[in-house]
Tab-separated table of C-alpha atoms and ligand atoms in Angstrom:
chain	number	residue	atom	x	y	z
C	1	UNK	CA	33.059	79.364	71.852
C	2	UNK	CA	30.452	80.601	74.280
C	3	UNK	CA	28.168	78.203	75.449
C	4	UNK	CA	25.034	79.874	74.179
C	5	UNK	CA	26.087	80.339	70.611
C	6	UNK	CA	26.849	76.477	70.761
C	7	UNK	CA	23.305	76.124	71.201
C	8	UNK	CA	22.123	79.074	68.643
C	9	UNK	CA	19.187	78.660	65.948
C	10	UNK	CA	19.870	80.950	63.877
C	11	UNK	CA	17.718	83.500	62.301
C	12	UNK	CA	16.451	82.579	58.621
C	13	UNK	CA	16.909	85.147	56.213
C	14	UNK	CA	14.651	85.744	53.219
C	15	UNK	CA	15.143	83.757	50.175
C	16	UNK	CA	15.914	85.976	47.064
C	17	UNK	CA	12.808	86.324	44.832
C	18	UNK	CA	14.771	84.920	42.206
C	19	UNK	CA	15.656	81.534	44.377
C	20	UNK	CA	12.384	81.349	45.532
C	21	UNK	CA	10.678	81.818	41.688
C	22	UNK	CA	13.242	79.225	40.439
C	23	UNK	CA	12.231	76.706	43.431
C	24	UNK	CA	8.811	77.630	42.513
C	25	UNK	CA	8.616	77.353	38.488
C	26	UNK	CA	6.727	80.770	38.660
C	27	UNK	CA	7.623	83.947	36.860
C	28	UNK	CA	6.372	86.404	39.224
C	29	UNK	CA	6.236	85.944	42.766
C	30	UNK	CA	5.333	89.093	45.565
C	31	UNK	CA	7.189	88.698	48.857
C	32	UNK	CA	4.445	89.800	51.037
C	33	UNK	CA	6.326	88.304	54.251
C	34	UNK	CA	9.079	90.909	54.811
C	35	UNK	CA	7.258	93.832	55.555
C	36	UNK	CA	9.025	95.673	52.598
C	37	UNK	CA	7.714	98.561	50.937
C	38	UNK	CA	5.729	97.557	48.180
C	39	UNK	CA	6.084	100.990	46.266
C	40	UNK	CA	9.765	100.763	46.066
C	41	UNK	CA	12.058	103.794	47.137
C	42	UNK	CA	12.034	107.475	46.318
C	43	UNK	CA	13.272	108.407	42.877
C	44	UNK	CA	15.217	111.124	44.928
C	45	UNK	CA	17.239	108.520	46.986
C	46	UNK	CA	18.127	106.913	43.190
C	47	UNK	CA	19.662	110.324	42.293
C	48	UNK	CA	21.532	110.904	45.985
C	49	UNK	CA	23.307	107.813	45.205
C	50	UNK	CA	23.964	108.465	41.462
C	51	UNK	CA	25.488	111.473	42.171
C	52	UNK	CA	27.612	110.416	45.129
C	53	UNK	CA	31.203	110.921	45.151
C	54	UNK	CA	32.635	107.453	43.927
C	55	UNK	CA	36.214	109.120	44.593
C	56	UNK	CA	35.514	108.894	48.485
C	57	UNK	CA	35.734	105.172	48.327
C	58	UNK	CA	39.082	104.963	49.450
C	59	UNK	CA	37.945	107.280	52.662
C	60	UNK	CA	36.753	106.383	55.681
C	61	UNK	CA	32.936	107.600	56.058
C	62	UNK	CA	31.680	109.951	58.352
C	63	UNK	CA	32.157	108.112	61.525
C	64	UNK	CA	29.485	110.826	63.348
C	65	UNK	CA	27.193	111.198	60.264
C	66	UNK	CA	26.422	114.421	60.651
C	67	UNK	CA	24.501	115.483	58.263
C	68	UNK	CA	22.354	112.730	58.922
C	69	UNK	CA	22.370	113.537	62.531
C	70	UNK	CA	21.257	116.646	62.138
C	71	UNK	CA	18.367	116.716	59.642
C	72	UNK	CA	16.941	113.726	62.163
C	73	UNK	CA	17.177	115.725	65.026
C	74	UNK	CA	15.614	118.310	63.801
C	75	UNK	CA	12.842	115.714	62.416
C	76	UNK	CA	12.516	114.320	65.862
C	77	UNK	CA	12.835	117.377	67.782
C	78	UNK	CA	15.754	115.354	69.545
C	79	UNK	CA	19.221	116.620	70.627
C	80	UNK	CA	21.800	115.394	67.648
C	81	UNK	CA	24.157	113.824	70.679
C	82	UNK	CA	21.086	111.545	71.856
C	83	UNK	CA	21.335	109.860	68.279
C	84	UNK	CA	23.358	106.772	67.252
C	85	UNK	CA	23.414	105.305	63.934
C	86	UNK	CA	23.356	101.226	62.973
C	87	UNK	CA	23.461	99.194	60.040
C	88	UNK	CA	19.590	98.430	60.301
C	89	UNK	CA	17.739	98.565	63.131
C	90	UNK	CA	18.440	94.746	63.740
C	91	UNK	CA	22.307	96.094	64.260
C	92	UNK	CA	21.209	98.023	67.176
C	93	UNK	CA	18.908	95.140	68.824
C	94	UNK	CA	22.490	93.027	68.945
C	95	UNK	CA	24.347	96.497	70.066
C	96	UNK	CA	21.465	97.148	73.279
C	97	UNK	CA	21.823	93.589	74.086
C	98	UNK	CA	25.697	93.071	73.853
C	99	UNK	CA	25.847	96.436	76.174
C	100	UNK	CA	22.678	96.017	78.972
C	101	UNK	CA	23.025	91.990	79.317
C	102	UNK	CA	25.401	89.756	81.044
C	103	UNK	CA	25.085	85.798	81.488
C	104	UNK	CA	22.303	85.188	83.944
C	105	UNK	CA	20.430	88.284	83.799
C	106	UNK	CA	16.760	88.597	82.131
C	107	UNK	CA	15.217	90.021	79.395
C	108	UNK	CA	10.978	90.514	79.156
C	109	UNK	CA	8.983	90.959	75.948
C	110	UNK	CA	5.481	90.405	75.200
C	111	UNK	CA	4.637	87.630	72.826
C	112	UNK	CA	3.991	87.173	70.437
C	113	UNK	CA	7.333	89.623	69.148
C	114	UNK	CA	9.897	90.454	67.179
C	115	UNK	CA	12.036	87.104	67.398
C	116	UNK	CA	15.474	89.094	66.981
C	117	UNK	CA	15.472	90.209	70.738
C	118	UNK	CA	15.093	86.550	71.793
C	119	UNK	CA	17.989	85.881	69.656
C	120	UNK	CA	20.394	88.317	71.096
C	121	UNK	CA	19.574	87.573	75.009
C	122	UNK	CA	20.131	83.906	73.930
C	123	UNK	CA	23.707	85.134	72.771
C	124	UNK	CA	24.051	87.423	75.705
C	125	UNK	CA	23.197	84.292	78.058
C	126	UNK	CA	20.360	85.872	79.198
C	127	UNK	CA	16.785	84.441	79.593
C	128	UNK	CA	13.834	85.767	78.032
C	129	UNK	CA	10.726	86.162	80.309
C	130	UNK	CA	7.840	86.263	78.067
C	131	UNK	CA	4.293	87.681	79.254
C	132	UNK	CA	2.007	86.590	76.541
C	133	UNK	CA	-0.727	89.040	74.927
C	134	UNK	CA	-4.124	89.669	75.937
C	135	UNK	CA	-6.873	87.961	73.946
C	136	UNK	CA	-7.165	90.851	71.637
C	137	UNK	CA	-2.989	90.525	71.226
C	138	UNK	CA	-2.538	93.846	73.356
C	139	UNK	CA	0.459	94.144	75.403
C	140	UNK	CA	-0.325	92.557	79.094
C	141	UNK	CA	1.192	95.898	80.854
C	142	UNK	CA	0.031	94.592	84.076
C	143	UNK	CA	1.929	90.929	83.657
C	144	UNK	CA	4.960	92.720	82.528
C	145	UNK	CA	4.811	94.686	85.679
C	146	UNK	CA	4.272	91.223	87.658
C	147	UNK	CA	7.195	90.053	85.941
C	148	UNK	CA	9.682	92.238	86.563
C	149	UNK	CA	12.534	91.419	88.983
C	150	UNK	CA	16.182	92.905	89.853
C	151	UNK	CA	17.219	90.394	86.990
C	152	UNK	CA	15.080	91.943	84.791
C	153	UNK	CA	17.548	94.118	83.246
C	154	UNK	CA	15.811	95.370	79.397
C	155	UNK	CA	12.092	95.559	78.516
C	156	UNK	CA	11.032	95.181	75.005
C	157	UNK	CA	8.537	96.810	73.886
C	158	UNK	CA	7.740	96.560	70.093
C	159	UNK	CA	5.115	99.720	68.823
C	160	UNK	CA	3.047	98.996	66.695
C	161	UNK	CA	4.468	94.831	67.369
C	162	UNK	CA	5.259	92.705	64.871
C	163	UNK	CA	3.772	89.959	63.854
C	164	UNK	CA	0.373	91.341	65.762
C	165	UNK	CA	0.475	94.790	64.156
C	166	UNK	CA	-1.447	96.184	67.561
C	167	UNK	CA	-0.365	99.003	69.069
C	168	UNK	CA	-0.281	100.817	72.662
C	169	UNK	CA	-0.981	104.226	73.410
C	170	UNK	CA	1.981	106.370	74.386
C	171	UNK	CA	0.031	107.284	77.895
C	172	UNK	CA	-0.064	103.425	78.533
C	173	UNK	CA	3.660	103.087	77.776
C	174	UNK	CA	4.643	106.113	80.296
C	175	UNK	CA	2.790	104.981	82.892
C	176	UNK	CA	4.228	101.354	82.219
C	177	UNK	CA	7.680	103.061	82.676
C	178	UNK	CA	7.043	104.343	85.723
C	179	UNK	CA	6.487	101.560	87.396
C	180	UNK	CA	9.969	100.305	86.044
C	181	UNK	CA	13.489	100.541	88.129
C	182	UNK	CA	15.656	103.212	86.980
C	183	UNK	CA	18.419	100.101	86.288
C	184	UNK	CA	16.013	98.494	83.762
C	185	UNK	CA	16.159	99.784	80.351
C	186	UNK	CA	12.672	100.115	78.529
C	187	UNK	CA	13.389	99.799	74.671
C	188	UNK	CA	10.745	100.756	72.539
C	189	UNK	CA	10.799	99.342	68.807
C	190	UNK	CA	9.083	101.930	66.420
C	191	UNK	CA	10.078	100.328	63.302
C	192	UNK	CA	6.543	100.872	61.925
C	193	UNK	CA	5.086	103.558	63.867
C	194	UNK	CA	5.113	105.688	60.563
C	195	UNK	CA	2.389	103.461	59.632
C	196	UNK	CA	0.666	104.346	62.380
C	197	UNK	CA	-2.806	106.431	61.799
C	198	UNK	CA	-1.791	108.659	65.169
C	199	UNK	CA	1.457	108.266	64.498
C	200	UNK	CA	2.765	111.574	66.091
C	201	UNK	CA	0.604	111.002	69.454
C	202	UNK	CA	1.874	107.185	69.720
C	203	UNK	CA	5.406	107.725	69.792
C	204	UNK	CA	7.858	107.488	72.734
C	205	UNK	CA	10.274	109.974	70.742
C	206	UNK	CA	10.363	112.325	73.287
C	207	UNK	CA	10.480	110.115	76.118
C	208	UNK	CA	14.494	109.427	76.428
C	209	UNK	CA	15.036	112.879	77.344
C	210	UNK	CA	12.709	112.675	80.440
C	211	UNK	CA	13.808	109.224	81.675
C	212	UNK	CA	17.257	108.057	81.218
C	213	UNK	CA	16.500	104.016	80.379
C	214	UNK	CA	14.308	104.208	78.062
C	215	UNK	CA	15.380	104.151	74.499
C	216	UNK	CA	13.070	104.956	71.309
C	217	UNK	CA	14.787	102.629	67.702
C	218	UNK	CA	13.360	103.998	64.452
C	219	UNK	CA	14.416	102.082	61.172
C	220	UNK	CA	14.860	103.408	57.358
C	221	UNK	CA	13.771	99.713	55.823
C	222	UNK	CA	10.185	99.765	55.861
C	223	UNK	CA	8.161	102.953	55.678
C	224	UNK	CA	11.705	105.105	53.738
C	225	UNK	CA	11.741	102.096	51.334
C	226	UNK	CA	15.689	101.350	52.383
C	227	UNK	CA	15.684	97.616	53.597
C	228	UNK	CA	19.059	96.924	51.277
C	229	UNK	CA	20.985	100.082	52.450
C	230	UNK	CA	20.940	98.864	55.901
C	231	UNK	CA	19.940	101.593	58.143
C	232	UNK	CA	18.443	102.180	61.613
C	233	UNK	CA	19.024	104.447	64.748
C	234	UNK	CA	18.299	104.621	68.102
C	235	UNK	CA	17.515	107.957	70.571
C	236	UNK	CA	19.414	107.609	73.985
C	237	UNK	CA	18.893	109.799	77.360
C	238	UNK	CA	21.745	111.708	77.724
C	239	UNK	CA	23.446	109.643	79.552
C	240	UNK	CA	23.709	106.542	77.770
C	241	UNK	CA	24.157	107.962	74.455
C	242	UNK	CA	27.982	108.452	75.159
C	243	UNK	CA	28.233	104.744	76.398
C	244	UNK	CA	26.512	103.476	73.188
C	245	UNK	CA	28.660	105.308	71.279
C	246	UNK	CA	31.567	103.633	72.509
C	247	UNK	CA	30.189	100.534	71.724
C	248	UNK	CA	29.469	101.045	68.205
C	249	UNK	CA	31.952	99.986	65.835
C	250	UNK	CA	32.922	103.631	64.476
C	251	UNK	CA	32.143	103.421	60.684
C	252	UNK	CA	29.436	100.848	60.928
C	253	UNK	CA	27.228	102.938	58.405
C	254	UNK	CA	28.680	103.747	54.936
C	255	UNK	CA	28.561	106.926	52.973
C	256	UNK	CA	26.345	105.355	50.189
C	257	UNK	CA	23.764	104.465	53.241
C	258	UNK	CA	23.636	107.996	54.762
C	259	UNK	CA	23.873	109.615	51.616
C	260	UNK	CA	20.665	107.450	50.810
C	261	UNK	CA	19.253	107.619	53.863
C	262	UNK	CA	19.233	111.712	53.853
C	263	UNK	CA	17.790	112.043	50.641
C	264	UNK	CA	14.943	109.453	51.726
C	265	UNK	CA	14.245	111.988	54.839
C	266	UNK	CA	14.061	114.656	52.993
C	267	UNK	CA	11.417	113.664	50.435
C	268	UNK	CA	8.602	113.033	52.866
C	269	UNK	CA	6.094	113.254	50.092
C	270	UNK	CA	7.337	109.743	49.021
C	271	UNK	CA	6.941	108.683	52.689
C	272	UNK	CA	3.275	110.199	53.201
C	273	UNK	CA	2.464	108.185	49.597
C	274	UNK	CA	3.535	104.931	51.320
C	275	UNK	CA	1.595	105.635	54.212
C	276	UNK	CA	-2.015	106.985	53.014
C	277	UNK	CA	-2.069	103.601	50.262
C	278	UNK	CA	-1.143	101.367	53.429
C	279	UNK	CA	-3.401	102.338	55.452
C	280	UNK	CA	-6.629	102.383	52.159
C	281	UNK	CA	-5.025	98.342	51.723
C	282	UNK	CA	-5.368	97.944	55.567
C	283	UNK	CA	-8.663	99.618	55.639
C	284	UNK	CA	-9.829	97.134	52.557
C	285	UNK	CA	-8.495	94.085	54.178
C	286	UNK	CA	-10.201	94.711	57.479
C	287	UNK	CA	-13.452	94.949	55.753
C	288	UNK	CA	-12.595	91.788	54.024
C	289	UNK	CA	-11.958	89.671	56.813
C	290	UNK	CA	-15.084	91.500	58.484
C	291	UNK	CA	-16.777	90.087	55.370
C	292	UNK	CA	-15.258	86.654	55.532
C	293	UNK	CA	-16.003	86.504	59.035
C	294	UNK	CA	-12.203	85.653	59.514
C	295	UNK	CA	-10.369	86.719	62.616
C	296	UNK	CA	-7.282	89.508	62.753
C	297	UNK	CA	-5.372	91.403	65.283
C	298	UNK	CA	-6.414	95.557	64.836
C	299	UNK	CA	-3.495	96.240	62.645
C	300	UNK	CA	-1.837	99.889	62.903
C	301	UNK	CA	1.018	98.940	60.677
C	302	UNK	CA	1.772	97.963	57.337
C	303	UNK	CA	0.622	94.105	57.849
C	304	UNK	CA	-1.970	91.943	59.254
C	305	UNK	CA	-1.855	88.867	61.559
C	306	UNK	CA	-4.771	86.582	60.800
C	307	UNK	CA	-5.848	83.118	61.875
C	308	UNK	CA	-7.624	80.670	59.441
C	309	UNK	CA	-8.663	77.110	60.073
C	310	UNK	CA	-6.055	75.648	57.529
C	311	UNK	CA	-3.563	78.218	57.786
C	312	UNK	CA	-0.752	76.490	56.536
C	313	UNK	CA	-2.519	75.233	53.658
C	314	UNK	CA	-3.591	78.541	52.534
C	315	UNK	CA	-0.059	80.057	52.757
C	316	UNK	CA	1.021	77.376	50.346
C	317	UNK	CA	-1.522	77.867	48.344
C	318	UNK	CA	-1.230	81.930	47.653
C	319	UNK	CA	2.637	80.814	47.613
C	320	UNK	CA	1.695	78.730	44.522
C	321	UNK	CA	-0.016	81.683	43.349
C	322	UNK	CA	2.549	84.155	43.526
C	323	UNK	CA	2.362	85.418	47.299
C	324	UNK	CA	4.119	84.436	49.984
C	325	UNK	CA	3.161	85.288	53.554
C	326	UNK	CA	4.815	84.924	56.710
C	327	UNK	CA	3.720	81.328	58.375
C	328	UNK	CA	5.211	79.636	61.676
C	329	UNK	CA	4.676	82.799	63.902
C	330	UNK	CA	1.910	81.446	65.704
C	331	UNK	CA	-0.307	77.998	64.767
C	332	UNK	CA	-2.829	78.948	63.088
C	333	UNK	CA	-2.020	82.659	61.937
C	334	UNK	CA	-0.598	84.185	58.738
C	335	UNK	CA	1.280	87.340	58.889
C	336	UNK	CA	0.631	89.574	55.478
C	337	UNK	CA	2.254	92.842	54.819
C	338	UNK	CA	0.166	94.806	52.910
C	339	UNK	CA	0.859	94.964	48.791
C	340	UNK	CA	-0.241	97.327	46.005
C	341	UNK	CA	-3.798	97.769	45.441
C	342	UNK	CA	-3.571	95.804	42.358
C	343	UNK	CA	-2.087	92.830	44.929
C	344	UNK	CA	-4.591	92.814	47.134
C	345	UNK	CA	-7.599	92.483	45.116
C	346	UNK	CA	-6.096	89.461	43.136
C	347	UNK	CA	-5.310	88.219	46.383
C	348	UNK	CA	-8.545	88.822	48.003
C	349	UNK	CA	-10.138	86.803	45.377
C	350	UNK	CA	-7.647	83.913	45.929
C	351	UNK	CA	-8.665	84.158	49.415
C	352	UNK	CA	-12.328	84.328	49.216
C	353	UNK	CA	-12.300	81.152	46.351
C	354	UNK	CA	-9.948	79.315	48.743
Y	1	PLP	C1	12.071	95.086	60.335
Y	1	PLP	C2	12.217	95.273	61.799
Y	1	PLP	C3	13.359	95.815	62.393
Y	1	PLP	C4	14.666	96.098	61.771
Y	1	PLP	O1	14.817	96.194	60.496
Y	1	PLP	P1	16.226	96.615	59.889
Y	1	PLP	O2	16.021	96.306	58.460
Y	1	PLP	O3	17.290	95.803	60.536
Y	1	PLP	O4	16.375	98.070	60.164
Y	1	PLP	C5	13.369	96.057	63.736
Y	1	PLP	N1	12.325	95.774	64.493
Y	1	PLP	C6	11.216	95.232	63.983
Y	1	PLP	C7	10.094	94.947	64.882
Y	1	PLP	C8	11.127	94.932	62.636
Y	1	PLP	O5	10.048	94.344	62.169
């Protein structure tokens, strides 16, 4: 076994609801600590899968998903070769990692972060060089610059970031990359960017074509509503598209999953839905807070990190009330995606009684 697995603490799934009801003795509890879509999945993806073609199962899928490929790169105004496909986005984080990293070498974020890319430079034998945030939880692009050494050999950088839910504009991440070797690979995480309220002036999406390490991850499980199908992709510079390609295992994603995937692309009324109640809960919530006089990282995403004096008490408290949030991120802070309306006025009142 390699050393650094030996050593490994694992990631911890989510409970089912049903495990965590049980455990509970409730009869309805509202997982608000994935960052799931709380309006479910388009009725169009339902009737893509219906109507697939169960006699297929005995085939191989489509190793290059094509279809897929295309109808994304003509979303993304990206050449279809500069796409590869992975079962969820968290497939790809391991896939970057296992490909850039080697025992010894570094890896930088800005923390707080997404904990999986910690998790797969531990695997790698890397070490992870983390700059923390500024006091508003922006990204410290002049500490990551400070930080970065020939062993330095990825950069994450997670837009908008989870758990903060801050984002950077895209002019601040280009000039970031240009002060980055042409060895170093910049990987930008937009798993929520749809969330975004500038969404098309934040990303990177275009950004891959003009400088060959950087690398722009999109995901179908948050804003698309597909967290159990298990899809994500990644947009590569020409040349290291080819090389990820021949890393990835060559029918990681299933027919069922691109079929699925396709038909949530092509319904982006669904997807504009999701976004415009997100971001009338995130507007109410701020205002709340405001109100409350309780503090929160500027959230351009589909949560909100927020820091109460008895934070861990509170979480257990909404938990007994049929929420649960996302605790031991940061002492202190709760991280709450953002429900139905319905949801967050019962749990604004829990909040404001509390
Ligand atoms: C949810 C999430 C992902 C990946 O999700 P998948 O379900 O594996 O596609 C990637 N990055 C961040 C920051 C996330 O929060």
């Amino acid at each position: 076994m390699k050393e650094s697995v030996r050593k490994l603490q694992p990631y911890v799934p989510e409970k089912t609801l049903a495990t965590l009801q049980a455990e509970l003795g409730i009869d309805r509890l509202v997982r608000l600590s994935a960052n799931e879509n709380p309006y479910g999945t388009s009725p169009k993806v339902a009737e893509a899968v219906k109507n697939w073609d169960f006699s297929e199962s005995n085939r191989y899928p489509d190793g290059d998903a094509l279809a897929l490929r295309q109808a994304i790169a003509r979303q993304q105004h990206v050449d279809p070769a500069q796409l590869v496909f992975s079962v969820g986005l968290d497939e790809m984080i391991a896939m970057v990692s296992r490909t850039f990293l080697a025992a010894g070498d570094q890896v930088l974020v800005s923390a707080p972060t997404f904990s999986e890319y910690a998790l797969h430079a531990e695997i790698e034998g890397a070490k992870l060089v983390a700059v923390p945030t500024l006091a508003n939880d922006q990204v410290d692009f002049d500490g990551l610059i400070n930080a970065l050494t020939p062993a330095v050999k990825m950069v994450w950088l997670c837009n908008p970031n989870n758990p903060t839910g801050t984002s950077e504009s895209l002019a601040d991440i280009e000039a970031f990359i240009q002060q980055v070797p042409a060895e170093t690979m910049v990987l930008i995480d937009e798993a929520y960017i749809d969330f975004a309220s500038d969404a098309a002036n934040l990303t990177a999406m275009q950004l891959p074509a003009k400088y060959d390490n950087v690398v722009v991850m999109r995901t179908f499980s948050k804003a698309y509503g597909l967290a159990n199908f298990r899809i994500g992709y990644a947009v590569f510079s020409q040349t290291y598209a080819p090389t990820m390609q021949a890393v990835r295992l060559p029918y990681n994603v299933n027919s069922v999953t691109q079929v699925a995937a396709l038909a949530a692309l092509k319904d982006q009324a669904f997807v504009k839905e999701t976004v415009a109640k997100n971001a009338a809960e995130r507007q109410a919530w701020m205002a709340f807070f405001d109100q409350q006089g309780i503090r929160y990282d500027l959230s351009d995403a589909n949560f909100i990190f927020f820091t109460v004096p008895k934070a861990t008490k509170l979480a257990d408290y909404l938990l007994h009330h049929g929420y649960s949030l996302r605790t031991g991120l940061r002492a202190g802070w709760l991280r709450m995606t953002f429900g139905t309306a319905t949801d967050g006025e019962a749990l604004r009142k829990l909040i404001a009684q509390n």
